[in-house]
Each structure stands twice: as structure tokens, then as C-alpha cells.
Short mmCIF file of C-alpha atoms and ligand atoms in Angstrom, two decimals:
data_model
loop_
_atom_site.label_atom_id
_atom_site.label_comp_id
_atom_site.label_asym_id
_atom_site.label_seq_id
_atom_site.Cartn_x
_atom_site.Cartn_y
_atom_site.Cartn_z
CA UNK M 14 11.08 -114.90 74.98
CA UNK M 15 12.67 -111.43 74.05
CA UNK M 16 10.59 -108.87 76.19
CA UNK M 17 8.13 -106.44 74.27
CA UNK M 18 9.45 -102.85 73.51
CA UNK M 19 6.87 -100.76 74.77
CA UNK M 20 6.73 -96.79 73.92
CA UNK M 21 9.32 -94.38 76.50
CA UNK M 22 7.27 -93.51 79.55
CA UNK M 23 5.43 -90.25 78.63
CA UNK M 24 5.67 -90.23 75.20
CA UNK M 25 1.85 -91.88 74.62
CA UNK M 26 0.44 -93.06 71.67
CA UNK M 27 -2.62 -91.44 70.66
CA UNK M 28 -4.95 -93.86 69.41
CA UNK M 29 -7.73 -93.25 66.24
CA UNK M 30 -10.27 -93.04 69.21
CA UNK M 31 -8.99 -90.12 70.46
CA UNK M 32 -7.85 -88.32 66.91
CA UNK M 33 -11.23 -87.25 66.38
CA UNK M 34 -10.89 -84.84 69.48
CA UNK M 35 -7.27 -83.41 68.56
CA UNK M 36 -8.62 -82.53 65.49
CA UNK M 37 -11.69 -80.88 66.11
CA UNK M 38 -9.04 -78.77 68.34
CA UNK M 39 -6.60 -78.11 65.88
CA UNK M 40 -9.19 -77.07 63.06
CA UNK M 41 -10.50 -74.35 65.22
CA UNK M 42 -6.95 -73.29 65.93
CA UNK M 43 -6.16 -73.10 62.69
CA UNK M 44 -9.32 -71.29 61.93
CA UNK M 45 -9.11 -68.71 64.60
CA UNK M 46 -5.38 -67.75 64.78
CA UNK M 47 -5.87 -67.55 60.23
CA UNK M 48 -8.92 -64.94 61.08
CA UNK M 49 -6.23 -63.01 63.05
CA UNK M 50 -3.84 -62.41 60.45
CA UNK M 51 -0.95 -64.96 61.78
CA UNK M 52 1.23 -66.74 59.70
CA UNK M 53 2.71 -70.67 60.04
CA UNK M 54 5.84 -71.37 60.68
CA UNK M 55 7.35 -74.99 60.92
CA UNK M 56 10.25 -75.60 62.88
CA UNK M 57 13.13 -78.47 64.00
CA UNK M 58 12.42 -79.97 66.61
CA UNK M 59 16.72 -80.10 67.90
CA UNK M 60 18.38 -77.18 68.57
CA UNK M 61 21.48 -76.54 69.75
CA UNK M 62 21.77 -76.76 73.42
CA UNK M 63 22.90 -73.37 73.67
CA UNK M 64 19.55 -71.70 72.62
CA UNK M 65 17.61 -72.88 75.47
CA UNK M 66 20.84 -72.12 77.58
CA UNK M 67 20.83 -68.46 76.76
CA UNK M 68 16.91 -67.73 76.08
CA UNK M 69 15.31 -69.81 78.69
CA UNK M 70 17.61 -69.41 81.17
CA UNK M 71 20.38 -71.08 83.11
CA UNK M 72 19.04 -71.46 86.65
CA UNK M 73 14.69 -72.03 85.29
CA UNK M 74 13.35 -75.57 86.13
CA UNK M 75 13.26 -76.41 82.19
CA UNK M 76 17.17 -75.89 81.99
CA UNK M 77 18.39 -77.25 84.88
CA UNK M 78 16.67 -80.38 84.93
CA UNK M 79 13.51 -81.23 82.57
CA UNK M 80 15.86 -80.89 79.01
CA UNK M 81 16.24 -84.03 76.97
CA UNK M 82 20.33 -83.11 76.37
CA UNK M 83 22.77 -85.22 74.37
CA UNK M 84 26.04 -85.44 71.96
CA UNK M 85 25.67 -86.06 68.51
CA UNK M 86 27.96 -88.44 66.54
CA UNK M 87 30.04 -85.22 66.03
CA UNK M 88 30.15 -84.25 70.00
CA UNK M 89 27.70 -81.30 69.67
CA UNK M 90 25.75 -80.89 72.79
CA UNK M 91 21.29 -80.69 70.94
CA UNK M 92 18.62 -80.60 72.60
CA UNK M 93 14.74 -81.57 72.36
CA UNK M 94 12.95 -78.52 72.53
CA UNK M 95 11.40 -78.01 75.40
CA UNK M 96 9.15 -75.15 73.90
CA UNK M 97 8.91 -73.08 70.64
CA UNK M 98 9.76 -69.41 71.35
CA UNK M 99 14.01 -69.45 71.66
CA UNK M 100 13.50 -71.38 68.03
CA UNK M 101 11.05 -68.96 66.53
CA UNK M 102 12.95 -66.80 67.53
CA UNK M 103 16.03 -68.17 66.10
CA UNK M 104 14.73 -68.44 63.14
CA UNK M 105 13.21 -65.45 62.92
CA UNK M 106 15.81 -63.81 63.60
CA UNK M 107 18.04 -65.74 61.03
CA UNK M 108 16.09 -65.28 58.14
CA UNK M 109 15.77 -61.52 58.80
CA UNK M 110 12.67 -61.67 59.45
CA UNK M 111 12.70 -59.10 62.04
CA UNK M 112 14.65 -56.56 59.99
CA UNK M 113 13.60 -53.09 59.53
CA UNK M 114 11.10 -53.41 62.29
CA UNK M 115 8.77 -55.34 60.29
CA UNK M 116 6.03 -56.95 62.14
CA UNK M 117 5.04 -60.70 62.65
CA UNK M 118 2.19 -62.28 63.52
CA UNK M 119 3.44 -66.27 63.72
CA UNK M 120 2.48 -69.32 64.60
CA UNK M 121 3.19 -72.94 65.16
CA UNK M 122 2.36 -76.24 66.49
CA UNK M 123 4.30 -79.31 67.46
CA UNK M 124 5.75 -81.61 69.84
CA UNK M 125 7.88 -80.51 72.88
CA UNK M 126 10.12 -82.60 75.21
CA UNK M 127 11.06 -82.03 79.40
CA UNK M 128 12.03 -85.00 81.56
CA UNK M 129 9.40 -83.99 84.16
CA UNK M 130 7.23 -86.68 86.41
CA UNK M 131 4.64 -88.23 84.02
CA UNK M 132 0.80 -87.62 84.95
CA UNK M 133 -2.55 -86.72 84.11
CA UNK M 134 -1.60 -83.58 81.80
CA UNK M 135 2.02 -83.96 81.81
CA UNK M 136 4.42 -85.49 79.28
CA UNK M 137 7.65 -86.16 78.64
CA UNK M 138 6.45 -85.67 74.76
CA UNK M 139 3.66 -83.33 74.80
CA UNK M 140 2.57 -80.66 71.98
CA UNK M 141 1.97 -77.24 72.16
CA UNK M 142 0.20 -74.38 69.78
CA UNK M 143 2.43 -71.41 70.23
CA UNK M 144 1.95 -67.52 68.66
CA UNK M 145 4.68 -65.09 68.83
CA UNK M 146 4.80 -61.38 67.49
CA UNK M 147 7.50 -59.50 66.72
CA UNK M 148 7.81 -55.41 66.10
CA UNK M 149 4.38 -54.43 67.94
CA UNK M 150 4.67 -51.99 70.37
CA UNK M 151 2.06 -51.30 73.02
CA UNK M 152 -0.61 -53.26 74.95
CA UNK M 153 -3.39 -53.75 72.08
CA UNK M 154 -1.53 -56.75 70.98
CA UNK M 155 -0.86 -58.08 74.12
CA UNK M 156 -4.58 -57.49 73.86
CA UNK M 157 -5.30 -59.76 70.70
CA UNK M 158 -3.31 -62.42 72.03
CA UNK M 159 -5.53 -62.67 75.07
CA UNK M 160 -8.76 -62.05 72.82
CA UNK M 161 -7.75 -64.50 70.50
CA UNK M 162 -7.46 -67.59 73.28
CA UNK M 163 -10.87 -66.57 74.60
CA UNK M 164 -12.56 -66.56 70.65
CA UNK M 165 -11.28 -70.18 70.92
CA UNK M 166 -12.16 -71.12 74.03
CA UNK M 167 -16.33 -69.79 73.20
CA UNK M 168 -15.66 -72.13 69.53
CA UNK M 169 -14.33 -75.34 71.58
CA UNK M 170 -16.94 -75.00 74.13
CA UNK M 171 -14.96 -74.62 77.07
CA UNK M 172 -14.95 -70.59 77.77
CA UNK M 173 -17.47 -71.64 80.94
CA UNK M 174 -14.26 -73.84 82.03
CA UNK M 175 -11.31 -71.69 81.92
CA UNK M 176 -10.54 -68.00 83.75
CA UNK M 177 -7.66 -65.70 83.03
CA UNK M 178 -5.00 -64.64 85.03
CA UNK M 179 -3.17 -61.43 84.38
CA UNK M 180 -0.27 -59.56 85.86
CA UNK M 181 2.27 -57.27 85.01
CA UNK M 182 5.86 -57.91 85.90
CA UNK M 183 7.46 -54.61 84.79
CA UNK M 184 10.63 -54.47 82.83
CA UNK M 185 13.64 -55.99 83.61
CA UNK M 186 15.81 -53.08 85.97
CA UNK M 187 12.43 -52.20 88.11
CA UNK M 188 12.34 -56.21 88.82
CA UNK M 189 16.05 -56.59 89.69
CA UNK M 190 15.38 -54.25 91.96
CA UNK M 191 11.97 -55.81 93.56
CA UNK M 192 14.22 -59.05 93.30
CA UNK M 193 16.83 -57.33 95.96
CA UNK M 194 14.14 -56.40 98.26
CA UNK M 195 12.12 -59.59 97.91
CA UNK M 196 15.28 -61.39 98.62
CA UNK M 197 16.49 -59.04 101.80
CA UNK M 198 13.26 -59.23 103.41
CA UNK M 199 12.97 -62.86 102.68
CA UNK M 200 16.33 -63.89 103.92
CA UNK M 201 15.10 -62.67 108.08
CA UNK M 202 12.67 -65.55 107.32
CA UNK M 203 14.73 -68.08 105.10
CA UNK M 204 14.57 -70.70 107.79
CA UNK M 205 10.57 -70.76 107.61
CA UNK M 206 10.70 -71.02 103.83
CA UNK M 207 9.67 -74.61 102.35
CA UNK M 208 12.98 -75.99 101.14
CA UNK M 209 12.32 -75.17 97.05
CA UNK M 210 12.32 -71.80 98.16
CA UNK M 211 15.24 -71.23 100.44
CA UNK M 212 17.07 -72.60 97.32
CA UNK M 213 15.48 -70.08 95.12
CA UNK M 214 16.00 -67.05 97.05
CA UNK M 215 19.82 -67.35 95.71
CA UNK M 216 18.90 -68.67 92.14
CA UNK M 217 15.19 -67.05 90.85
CA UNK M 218 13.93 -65.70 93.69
CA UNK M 219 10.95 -64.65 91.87
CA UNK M 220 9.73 -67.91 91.55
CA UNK M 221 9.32 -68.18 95.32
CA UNK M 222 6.29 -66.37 94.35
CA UNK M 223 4.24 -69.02 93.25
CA UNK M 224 5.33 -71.38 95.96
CA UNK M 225 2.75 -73.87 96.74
CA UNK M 226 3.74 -74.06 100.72
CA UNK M 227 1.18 -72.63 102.91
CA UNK M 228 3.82 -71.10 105.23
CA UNK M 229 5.88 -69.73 102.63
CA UNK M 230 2.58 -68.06 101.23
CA UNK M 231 2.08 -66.49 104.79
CA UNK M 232 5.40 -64.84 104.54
CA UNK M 233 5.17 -63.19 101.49
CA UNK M 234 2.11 -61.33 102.66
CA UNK M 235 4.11 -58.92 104.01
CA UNK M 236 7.09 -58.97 101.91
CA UNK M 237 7.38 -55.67 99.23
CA UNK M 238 5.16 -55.93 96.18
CA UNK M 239 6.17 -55.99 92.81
CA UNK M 240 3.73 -53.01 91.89
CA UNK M 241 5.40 -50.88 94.34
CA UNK M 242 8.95 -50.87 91.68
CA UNK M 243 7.29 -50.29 88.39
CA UNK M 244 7.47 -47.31 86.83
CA UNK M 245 4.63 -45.05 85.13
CA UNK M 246 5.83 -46.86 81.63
CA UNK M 247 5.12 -50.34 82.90
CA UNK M 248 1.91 -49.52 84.76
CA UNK M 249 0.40 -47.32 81.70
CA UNK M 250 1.09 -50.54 79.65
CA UNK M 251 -0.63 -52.81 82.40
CA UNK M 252 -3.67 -49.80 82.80
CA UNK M 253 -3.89 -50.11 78.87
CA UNK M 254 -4.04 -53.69 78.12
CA UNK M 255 -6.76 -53.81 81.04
CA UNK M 256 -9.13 -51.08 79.19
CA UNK M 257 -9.02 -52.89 75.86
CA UNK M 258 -9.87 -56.33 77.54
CA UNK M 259 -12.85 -54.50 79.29
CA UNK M 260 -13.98 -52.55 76.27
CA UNK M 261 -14.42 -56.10 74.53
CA UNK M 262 -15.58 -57.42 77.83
CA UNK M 263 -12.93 -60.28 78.33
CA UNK M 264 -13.09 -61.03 82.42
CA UNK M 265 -10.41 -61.73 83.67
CA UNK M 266 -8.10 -61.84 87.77
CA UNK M 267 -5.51 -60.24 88.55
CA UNK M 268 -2.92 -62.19 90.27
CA UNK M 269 0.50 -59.92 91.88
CA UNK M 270 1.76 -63.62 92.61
CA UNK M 271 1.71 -64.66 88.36
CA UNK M 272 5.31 -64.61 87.46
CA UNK M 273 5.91 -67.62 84.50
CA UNK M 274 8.80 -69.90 84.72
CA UNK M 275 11.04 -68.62 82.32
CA UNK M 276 13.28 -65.81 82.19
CA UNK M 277 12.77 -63.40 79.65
CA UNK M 278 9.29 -61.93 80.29
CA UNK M 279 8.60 -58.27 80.91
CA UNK M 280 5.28 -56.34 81.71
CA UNK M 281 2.04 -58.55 80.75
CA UNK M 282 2.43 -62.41 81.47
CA UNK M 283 -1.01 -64.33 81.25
CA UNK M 284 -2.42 -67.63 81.90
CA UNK M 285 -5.63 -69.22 81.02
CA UNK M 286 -6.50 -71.79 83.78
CA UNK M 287 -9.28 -74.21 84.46
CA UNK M 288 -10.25 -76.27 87.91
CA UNK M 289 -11.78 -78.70 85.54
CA UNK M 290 -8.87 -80.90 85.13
CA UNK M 291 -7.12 -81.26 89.01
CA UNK M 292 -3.77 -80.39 89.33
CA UNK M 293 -2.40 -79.71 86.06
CA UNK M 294 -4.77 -76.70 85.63
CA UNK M 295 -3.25 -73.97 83.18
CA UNK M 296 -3.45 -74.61 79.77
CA UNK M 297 -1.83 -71.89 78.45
CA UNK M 298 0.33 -69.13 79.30
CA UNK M 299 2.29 -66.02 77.64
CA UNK M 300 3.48 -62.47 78.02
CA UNK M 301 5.88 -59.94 76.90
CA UNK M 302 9.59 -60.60 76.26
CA UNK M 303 10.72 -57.34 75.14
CA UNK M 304 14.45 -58.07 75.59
CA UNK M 305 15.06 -61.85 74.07
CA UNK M 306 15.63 -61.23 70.64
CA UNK M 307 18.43 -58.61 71.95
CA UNK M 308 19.96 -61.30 74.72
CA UNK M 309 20.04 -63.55 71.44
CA UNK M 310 22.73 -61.60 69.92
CA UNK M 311 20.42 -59.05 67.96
CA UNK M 312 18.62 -55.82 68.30
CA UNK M 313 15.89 -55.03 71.03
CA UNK M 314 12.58 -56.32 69.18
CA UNK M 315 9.32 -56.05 71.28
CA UNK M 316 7.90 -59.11 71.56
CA UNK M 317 4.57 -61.09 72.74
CA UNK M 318 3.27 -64.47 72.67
CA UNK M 319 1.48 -67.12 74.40
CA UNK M 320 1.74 -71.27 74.35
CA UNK M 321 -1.18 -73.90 74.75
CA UNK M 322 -0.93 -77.37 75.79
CA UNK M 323 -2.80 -79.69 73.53
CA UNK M 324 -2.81 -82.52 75.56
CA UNK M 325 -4.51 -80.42 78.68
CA UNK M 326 -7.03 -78.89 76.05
CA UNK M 327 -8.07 -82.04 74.56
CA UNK M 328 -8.72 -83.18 77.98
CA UNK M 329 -10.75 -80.32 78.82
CA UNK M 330 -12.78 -80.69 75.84
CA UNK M 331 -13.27 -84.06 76.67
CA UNK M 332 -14.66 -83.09 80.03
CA UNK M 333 -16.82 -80.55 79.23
CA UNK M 334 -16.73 -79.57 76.26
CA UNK M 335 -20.96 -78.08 74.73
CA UNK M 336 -19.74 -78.99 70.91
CA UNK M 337 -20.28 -82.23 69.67
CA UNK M 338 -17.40 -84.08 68.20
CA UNK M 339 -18.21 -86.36 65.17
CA UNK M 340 -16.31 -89.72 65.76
CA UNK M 341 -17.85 -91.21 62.90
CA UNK M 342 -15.79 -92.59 60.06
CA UNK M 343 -17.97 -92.64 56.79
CA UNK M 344 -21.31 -91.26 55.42
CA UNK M 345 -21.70 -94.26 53.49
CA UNK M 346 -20.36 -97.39 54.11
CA UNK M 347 -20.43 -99.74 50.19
CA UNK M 348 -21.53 -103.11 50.98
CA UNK M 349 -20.25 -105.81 48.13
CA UNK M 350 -21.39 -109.04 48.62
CA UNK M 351 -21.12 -110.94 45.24
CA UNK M 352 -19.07 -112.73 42.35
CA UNK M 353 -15.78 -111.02 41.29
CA UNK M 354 -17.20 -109.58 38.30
CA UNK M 355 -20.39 -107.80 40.03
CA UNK M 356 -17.48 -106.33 42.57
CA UNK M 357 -15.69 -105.40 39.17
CA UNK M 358 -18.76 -103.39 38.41
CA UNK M 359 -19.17 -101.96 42.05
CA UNK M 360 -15.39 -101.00 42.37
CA UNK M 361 -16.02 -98.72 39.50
CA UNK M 362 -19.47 -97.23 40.72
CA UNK M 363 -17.61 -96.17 43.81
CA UNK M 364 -14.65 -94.57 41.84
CA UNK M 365 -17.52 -92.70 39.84
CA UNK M 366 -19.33 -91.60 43.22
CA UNK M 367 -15.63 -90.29 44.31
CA UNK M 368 -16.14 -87.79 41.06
CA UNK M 369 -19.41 -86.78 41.35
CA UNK M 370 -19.37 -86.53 45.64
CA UNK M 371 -16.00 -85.65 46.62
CA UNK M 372 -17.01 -84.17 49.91
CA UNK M 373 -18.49 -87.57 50.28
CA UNK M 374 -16.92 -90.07 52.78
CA UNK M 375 -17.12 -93.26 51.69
CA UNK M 376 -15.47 -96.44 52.34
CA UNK M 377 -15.31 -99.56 50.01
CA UNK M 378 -15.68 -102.51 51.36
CA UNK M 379 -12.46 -104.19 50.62
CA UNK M 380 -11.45 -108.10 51.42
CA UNK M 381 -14.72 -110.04 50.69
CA UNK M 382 -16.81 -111.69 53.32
CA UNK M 383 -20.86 -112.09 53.32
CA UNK M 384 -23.56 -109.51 53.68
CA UNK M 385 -23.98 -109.91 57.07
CA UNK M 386 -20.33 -109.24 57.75
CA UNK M 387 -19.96 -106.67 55.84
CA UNK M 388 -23.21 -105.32 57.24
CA UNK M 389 -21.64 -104.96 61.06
CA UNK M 390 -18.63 -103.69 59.21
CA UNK M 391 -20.96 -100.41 57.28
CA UNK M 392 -22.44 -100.18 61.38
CA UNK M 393 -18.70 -100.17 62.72
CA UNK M 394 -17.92 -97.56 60.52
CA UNK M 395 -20.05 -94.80 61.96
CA UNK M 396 -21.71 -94.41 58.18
CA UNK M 397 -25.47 -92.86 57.63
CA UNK M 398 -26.11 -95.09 54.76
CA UNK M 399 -24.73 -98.70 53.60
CA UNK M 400 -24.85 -99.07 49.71
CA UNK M 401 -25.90 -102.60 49.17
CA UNK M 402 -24.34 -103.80 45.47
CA UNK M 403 -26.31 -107.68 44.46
CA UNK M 404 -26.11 -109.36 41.61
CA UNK M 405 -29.90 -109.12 40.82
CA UNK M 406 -30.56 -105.81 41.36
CA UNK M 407 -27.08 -104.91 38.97
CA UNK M 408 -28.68 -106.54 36.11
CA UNK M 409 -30.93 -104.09 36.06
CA UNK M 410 -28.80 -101.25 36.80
CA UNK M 411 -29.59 -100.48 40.22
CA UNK M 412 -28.15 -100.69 43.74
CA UNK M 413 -29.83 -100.11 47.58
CA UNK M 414 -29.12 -98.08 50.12
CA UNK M 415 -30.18 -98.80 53.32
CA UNK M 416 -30.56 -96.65 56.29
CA UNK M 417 -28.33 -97.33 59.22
CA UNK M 418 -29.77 -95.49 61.79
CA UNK M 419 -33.87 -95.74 60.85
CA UNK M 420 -34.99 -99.34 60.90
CA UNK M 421 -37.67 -99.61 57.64
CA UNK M 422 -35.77 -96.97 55.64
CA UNK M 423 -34.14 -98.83 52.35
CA UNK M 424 -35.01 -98.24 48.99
CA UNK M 425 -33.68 -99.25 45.29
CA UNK M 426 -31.84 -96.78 42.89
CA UNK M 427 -30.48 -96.39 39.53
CA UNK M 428 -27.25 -96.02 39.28
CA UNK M 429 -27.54 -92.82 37.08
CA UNK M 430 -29.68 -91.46 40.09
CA UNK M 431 -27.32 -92.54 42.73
CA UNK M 432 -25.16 -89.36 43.10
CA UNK M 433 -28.28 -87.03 42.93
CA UNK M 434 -29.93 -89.44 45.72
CA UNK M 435 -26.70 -89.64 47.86
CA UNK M 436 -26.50 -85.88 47.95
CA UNK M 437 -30.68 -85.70 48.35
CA UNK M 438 -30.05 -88.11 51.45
CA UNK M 439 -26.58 -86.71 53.36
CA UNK M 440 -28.42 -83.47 52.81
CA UNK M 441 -30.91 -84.28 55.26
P1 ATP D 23 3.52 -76.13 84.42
O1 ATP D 23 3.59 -75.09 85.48
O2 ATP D 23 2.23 -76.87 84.40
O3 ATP D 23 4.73 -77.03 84.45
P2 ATP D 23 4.79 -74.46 82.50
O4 ATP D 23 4.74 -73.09 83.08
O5 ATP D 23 6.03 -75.24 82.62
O6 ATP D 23 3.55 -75.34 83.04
P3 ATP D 23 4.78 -73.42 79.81
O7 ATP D 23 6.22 -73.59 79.61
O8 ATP D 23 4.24 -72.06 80.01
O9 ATP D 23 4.31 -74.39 80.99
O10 ATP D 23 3.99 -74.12 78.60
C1 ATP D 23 2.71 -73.67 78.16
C2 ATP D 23 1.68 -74.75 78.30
O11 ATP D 23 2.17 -76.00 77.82
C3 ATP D 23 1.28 -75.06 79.72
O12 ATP D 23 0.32 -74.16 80.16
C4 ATP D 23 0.70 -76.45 79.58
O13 ATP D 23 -0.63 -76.41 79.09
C5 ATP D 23 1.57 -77.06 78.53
N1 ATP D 23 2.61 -77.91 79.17
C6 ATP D 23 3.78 -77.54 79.70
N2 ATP D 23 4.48 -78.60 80.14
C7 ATP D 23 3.72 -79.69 79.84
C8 ATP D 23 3.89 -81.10 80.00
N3 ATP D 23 4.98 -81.61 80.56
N4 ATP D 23 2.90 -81.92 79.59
C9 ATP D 23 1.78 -81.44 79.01
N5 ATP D 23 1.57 -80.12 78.82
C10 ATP D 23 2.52 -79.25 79.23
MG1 MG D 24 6.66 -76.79 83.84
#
């Protein structure tokens, strides 16, 4: 027997029982991140391999070894995107979007692809929510960004669950130089360094940072500190963002050790983490990245944004979340239990109650059977109400509904009155 083709390890289905959950999440994106001004943008999801070479960075963890690479049928070296920034950013840029300093307030959504070690909260295919701005200057946007996550975190039900991290990492000359004396003080101690760092103090030495090794933590207590090389610019930005977060009373840690994976950020990076969910704990993260536009090939731009992970949201909510999630399929649930002409007549009731209740959800009963069949099919469904069409009670121009949920409740209706009575009833 040929063997079953299952789906690519990581790349998960996501069933209709857990739909419900994804979009109660991405409503209330869509509905905070609208009240905020920000615009959609859709984008492909191959790029050119180069893009993620040159934005991301050569020596991060994405590029060297978590990108889904390969040749087209024309030899061009694409990529899956590992993340949404180095193409909004393309494109952005590309359409001339950025031109004339105008400012953006964008957003998108979609999957993302890195060839890391599937687990709980890590994909190979996961999807993201990202916002980037373009044009703003100064720390009340880096603000807004922040505020915004926390306004969704309070609507999902989760704000209890997650805390915020926030550091500055000053621009890009004052860390060079923190990188050189990070990296001389570190290399009298390379041979007590876990072996992930001893190979980043030559490639992204900053990363050595947020090292998980005990030891290697140890050491860096008394290597130099980043806030010792930033200048009054940097820190005024850092001392500003922090008074607008307070002023709206967003809480929040500061971490010296929060540095980001990727390459291009400068001053504020961010991330929103929870202990709820083990080991893959941040769910989102952002910051400034003043100088990627111009390392793309065009003019400085400030720049800020931040990414979420849907999949570690939705299991957050799923945890803990204080909203409840409707997983129920109908309102009312049309039962049709008779001769092909009476379900002639009953087809066309339901069209009519599609007209007159369009918020209604309703589902036909479709592929015959008997009551009680149908009957555990209306249950099934979730639905408040099953309309019960019979041939005796059609003579005379009327229908029931019965009550799924209260035992005695079931009563007989015109079918004039039916709309009036359906809205009477869901009001409830
Ligand atoms: P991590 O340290 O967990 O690998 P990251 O720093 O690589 O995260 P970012 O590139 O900042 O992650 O992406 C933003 C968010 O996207 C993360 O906070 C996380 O919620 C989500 N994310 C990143 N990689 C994955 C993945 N492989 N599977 C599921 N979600 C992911
Ligand atoms: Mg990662």
C-alpha cells in the first residue's frame, strides 16, 4: 500500500476546533491596530534571498541556518520569509511610499517560515501580526507601539499573563564600540564561555547577552555595560519613551541584557513575555531600526515596529484567557423532516429568513434523514433554537421552534411572525 502523505513537520493544520480561537484573536487585532490609525498591507510571501541577506543580517541565527532557501526553475536563489519587516520594507520603499518623509502607520499579518526544532510554540510555518512605521521621529511612537500591544492584551484577556521588557540599545557607532569592549573583556574569559558563545564573541557578540548558560551569565556581571556607551541622544530617547509609558501607566522591566536577534535595531527594543506558556515565553517583540531602510539602498528613514506570534497568543488565550470564546456554529439550526415538496416550501422560508435576519446564523439542514437525526445534528451545531418544518403544521402556515438549551420551551409560529419571533428570541 502506497504510504499516506502526511503534512511537513511543523507546518500544522489548524483544525475548525481551534478557528474559533484564531479568530476571536485576529478580530481584536484588527480592531485595535484600525483604532490606531494603521493601515494593511498584504505582502508575498518569497522574496529574493538577498533581502533577508542584507536586512536581517548575515551572521543572525535566522540567516545562517533557520531560512527555507532554494533555486527557482530560472536559478534565482528565494526565500520563505522568515518575518515581515525586510519586505515591508521593500515594498515600502518601492512604491515610494516613504518619499518626502511621509509617515506610515502599517500593518500586516501572515505566515512566516525558519527551519528551527519543532515544539510547543514553535513552527517551521508559523504566523505573525507585524506593525511597522516609517518617518516618526522620537519616542511617543515607540510609545504607541508598546500602548497598543497592552490595549490588546486587556481586550484578549491576557494583560494579567504577559509583562514587558524594555531596553535601549543605543545607536549603531556607541554599540560598535560597547561591542569592542564586551568582546576584549570577554575574550580573558572565552574558555569559561558555554560553547554558543565563544562562537559569538567573533560573529554577534551581542547576542552572548542573552545566553542561557549560568556561567556565562556570571561573567558578564562584570563585563562593561551597554548604558555606560550611549550618548545623551540615545538616553533622552530611552528617558522619554519611559515618561510617556508611566504617564499612561503601562508597567513595565527593564532588562540591560534585552538585545533582539536581528541586526538592525537601534535605541528601544521591547518584548512582551509571559511564564504562562514554558519555554517559548515571548510573544512579541520590536524596537527601533533607524538605519534599515538606508542599508537597503535608500535614504535614512526612522523606523519602529513590533511582531506577534499568533500561534503563542492563541495558546495563551487558550490558557488563560477571562473572555469567553463562542465556539458555537449557528443560532438556529432548520430541522426538515418531510416529503420533497414540504422541504420545497421550507428551502424557501429559510432563503426568506436570510432577507429579513441577515445577522442571523442559520444552517439548513441539507441531505435528508429523520427528525431525530436531524435533531442531534441542530444540538451538534451549537444553535439556540432548532426550527422544526412538518407537514401538518405547514398546512396551516406555521412552523416550531424549539429551545435547545431549556427543556419545555417550544412553541408554534406563523410563518409571517417568524422573523419578528426569531429576532424577539436571539434577542434574549
Ligand atoms: P525566539 O527567541 O522565541 O526564537 P525570535 O526572537 O526569533 O523568537 P522574532 O523574530 O522577534 O522572534 O519574532 C516575533 C515573534 O514571533 C516571537 O516573539 C514569537 O512570538 C513569534 N515566533 C518567532 N519564531 C517562531 C516560531 N518558530 N514559531 C512560532 N512563533 C514564532
Ligand atoms: Mg528565533
Amino acid at each position: 500500500m502506497a504510504k499516506k502523505i502526511q503534512n511537513i513537520k511543523g507546518m500544522v493544520d489548524l483544525l475548525p476546533e481551534q478557528t474559533p480561537v484564531w479568530q476571536f484573536i485576529e478580530k481584536n487585532i484588527n480592531e485595535v491596530v484600525t483604532s490606531f490609525g494603521f493601515e494593511e498591507i498584504r505582502l508575498p510571501i518569497v522574496e529574493y534571498t538577498d533581502l533577508f541577506k542584507r536586512s536581517i543580517g548575515e551572521v543572525t541565527d535566522i540567516v545562517e541556518k533557520e531560512m527555507y532557501t532554494f533555486n527557482d526553475r530560472n536559478e534565482e536563489s528565494l526565500t520563505l520569509r522568515p518575518e515581515g519587516t525586510a519586505s515591508c520594507v521593500r515594498a515600502a520603499m518601492q512604491h515610494a511610499l516613504l518619499n518626502n518623509q511621509q509617515q506610515q502607520k502599517l500593518w500586516y499579518q501572515g505566515p512566516m517560515f525558519r527551519y528551527e526544532r519543532p515544539q510547543k510554540g514553535r513552527q517551521r510555518q508559523f504566523h505573525q501580526v507585524g506593525l511597522e512605521t516609517f518617518n516618526i521621529k522620537g519616542a511617543a511612537i515607540d510609545a504607541e507601539l508598546i500602548i497598543i500591544g497592552a490595549r490588546l492584551w486587556k481586550k484578549l484577556g491576557v494583560a494579567e499573563h504577559v509583562r514587558l521588557e524594555l531596553n535601549t540599545i543605543g545607536q549603531l557607532a556607541e554599540r560598535r564600540a560597547y561591542r569592542d569592549a564586551l568582546v576584549a573583556h570577554l575574550e580573558g574569559v572565552k574558555d569559561q564561555l558555554d560553547a554558543d558563545s565563544q562562537k559569538r564573541l567573533t560573529t554577534n557578540p551581542l547576542r552572548i547577552l542573552d545566553s542561557k548558560d549560568p556561567q556565562t551569565q556570571a561573567l558578564l556581571d562584570d563585563a562593561p555595560k551597554l548604558i555606560d556607551f550611549l550618548s545623551d541622544e540615545s538616553k533622552n530617547h530611552y528617558a522619554e519613551l519611559k515618561r510617556l509609558l508611566d504617564k499612561v501607566g503601562v508597567t513595565y522591566t527593564e532588562n540591560p541584557k534585552l538585545v533582539r536577534g536581528l541586526d538592525y535595531y537601534n535605541d528601544t527594543v521591547f518584548e512582551w513575555i509571559t511564564e504562562s506558556l514554558g519555554a517559548q515565553g515571548t510573544i512579541c517583540g520590536g524596537g527601533r531600526y533607524d538605519s534599515l531602510v538606508e542599508q537597503l539602498g535608500g535614504k535614512p528613514v526612522p523606523a519602529v515596529g513590533f511582531a506577534l506570534g499568533l500561534e503563542r497568543l492563541s495558546l495563551l488565550v487558550q490558557a488563560v484567557s477571562s473572555v469567553a470564546i463562542a465556539f458555537d456554529r449557528a443560532d438556529v439550526y432548520f430541522v426538515a423532516a418531510c416529503d420533497d415538496e414540504d422541504y420545497l416550501e421550507a428551502f424557501s422560508i429559510a432563503d426568506k429568513l436570510r432577507d429579513a435576519l441577515p445577522q442571523m446564523r442559520l444552517m439548513m439542514h441539507c441531505g435528508g434523514g429523520s427528525l431525530k437525526s436531524q435533531m442531534k445534528k441542530a444540538d451538534k451545531s451549537g444553535a439556540r433554537f432548532a426550527l422544526i418544518v412538518g407537514s401538518n403544521e405547514l398546512a396551516e402556515g406555521a412552523v416550531s421552534i424549539k429551545s435547545l438549551r431549556l427543556a419545555d420551551e417550544q412553541m408554534t409560529v406563523a410563518i409571517d411572525e417568524l422573523p419578528l419571533k426569531l429576532k424577539t428570541l436571539l434577542a434574549d
